[in-house]
PDB file of C-alpha atoms in Angstrom:
ATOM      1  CA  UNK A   1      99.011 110.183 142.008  1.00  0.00           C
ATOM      2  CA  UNK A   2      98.902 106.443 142.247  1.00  0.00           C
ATOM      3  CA  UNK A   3      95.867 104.731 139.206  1.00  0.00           C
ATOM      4  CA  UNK A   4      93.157 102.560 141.892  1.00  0.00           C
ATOM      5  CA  UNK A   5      91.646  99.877 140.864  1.00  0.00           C
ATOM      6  CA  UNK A   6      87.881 100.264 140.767  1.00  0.00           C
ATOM      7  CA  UNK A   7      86.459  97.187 143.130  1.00  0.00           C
ATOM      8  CA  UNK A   8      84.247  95.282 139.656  1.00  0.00           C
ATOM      9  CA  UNK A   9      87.494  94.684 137.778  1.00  0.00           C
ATOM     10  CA  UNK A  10      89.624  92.802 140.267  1.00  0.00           C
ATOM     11  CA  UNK A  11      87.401  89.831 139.128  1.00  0.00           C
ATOM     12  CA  UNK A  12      87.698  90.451 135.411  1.00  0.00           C
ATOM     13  CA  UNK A  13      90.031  88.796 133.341  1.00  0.00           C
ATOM     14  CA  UNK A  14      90.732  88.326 129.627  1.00  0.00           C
ATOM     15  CA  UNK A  15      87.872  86.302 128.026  1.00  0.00           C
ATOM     16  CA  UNK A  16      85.406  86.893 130.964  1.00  0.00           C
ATOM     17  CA  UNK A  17      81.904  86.893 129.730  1.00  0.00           C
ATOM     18  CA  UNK A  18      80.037  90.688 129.998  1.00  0.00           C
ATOM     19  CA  UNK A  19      77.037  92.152 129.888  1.00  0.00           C
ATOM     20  CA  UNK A  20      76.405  96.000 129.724  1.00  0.00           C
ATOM     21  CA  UNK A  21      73.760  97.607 130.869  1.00  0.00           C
ATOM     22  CA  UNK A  22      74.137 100.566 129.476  1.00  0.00           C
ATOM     23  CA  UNK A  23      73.587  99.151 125.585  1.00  0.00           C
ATOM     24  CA  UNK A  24      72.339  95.812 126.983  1.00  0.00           C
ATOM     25  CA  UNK A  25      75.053  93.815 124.612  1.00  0.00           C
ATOM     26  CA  UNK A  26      77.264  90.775 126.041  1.00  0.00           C
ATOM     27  CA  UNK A  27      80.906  90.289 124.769  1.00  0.00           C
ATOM     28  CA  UNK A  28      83.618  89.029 126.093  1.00  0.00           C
ATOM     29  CA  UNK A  29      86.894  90.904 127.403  1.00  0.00           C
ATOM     30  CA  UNK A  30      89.182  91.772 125.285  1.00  0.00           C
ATOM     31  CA  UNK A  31      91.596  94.079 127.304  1.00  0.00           C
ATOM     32  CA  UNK A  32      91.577  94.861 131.148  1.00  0.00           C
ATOM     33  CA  UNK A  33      91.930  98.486 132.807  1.00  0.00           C
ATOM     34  CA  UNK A  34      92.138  99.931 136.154  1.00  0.00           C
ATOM     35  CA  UNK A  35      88.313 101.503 135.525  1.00  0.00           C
ATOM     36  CA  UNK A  36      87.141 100.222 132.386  1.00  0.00           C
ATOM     37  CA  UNK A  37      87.392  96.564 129.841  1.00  0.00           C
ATOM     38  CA  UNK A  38      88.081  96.410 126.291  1.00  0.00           C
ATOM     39  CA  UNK A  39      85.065  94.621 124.285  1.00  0.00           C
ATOM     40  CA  UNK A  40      85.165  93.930 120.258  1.00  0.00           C
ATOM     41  CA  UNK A  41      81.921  94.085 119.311  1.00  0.00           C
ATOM     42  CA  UNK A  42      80.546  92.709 115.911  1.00  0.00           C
ATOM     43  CA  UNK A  43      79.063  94.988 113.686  1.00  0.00           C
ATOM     44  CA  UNK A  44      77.056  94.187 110.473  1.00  0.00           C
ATOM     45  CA  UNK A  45      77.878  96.564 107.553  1.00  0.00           C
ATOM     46  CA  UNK A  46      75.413  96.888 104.893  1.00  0.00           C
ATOM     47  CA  UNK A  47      76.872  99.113 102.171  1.00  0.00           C
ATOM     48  CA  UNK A  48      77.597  97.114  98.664  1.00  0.00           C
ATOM     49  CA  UNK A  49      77.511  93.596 101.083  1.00  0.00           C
ATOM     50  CA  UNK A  50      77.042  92.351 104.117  1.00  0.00           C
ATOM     51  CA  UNK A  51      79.889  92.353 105.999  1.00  0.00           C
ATOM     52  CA  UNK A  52      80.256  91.898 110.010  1.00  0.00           C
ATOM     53  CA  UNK A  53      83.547  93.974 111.329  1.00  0.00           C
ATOM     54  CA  UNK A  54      84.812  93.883 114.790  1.00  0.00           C
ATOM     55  CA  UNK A  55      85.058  97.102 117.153  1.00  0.00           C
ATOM     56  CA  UNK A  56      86.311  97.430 119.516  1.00  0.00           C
ATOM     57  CA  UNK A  57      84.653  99.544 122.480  1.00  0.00           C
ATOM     58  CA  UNK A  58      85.536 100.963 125.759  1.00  0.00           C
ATOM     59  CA  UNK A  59      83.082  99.641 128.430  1.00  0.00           C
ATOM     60  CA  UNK A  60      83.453 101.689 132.039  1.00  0.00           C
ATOM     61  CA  UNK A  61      83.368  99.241 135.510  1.00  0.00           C
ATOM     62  CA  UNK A  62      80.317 100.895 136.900  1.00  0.00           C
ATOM     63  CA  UNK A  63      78.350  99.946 133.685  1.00  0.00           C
ATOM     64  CA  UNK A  64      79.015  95.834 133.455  1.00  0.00           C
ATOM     65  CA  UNK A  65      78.510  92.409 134.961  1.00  0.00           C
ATOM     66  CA  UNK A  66      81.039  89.731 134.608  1.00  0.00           C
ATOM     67  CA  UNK A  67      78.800  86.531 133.820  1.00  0.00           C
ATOM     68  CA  UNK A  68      82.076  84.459 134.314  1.00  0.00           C
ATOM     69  CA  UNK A  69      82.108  84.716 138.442  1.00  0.00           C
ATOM     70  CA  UNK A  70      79.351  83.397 140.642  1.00  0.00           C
ATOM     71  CA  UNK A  71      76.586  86.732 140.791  1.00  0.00           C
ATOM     72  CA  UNK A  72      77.582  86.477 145.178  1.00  0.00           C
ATOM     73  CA  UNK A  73      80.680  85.581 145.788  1.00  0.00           C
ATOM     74  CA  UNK A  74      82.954  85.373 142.811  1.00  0.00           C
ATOM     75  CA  UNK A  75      83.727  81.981 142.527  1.00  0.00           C
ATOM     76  CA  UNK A  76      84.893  80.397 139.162  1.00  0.00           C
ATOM     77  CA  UNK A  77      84.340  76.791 140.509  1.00  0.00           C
ATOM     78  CA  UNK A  78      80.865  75.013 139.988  1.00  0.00           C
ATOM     79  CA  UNK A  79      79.297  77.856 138.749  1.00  0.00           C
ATOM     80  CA  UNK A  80      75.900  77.614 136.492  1.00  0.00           C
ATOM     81  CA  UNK A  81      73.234  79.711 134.780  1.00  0.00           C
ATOM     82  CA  UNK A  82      70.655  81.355 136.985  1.00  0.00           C
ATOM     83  CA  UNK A  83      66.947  81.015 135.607  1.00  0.00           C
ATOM     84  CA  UNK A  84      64.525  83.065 135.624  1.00  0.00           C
ATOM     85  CA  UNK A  85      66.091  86.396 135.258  1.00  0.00           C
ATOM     86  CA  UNK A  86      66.372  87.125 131.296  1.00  0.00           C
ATOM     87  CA  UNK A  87      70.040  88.021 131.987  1.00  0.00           C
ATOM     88  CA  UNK A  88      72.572  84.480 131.832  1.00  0.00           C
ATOM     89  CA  UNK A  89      73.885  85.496 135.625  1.00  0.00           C
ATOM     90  CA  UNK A  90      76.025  82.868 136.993  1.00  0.00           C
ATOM     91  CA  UNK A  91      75.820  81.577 140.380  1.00  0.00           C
ATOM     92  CA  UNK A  92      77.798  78.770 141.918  1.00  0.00           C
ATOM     93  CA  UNK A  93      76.800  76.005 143.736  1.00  0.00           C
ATOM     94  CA  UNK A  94      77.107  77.153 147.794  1.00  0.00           C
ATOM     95  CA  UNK A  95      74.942  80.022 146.557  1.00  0.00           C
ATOM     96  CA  UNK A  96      72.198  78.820 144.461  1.00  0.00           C
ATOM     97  CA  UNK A  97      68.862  79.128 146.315  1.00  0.00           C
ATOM     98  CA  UNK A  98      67.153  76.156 147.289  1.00  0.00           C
ATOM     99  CA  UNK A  99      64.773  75.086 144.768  1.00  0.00           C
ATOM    100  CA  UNK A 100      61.055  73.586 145.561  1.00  0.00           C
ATOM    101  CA  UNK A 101      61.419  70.120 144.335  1.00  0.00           C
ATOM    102  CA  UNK A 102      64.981  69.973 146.737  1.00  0.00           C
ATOM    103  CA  UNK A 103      62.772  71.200 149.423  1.00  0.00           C
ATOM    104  CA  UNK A 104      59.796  68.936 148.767  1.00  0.00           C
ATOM    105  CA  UNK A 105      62.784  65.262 148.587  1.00  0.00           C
ATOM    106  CA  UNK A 106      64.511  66.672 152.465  1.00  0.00           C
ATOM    107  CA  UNK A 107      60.842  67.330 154.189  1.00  0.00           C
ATOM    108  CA  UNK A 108      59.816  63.548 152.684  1.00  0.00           C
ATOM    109  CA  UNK A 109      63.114  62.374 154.451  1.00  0.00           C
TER     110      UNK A 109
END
């Protein structure tokens, strides 16, 4: 039995930028796996001090976004932060919708 590749991680590489929406945390990549990434996570202790310990955690395909790649069509080049949407998505130049004050300059022209 030959180990697929789910289709999210072909895009994923070490130090990608993630979000999860399943505990709504963003780390980075620590590890890469046919179905799932390897996140460290930090943790504050607060026993005798406060003390912030890294863990790491097993985060499945189906439950993340890589914020590295353009949100449509997974381009690393030119890429920048989408606003609006409370989550950092990325989106690259070619995609970005047209904003009004673009619009407004090429109908004065």
């Amino acid at each position: 039995m030959k180990i697929r590749q789910h289709p999210r991680m072909r895009d994923i590489i070490v130090g990608d930028e993630v979000y999860s929406y399943q505990q709504n945390l963003f780390a980075r990549v620590a590890d890469v796996f046919p179905a799932a990434v390897c996140v460290k996570i930090g943790i504050l202790s607060l026993d005798d001090h406060l003390e912030i310990t890294l863990s790491p955690q097993l985060w499945r395909a189906e439950d993340i976004e890589n914020l590295s790649v353009c949100r449509y069509c997974g381009s690393r080049e030119n890429i920048r932060a989408e606003d609006g949407t409370g989550i950092p998505f990325r989106v690259c130049e070619s995609c970005s919708p047209v904003d009004e004050a673009s619009q407004a300059a090429v109908a004065d022209a």
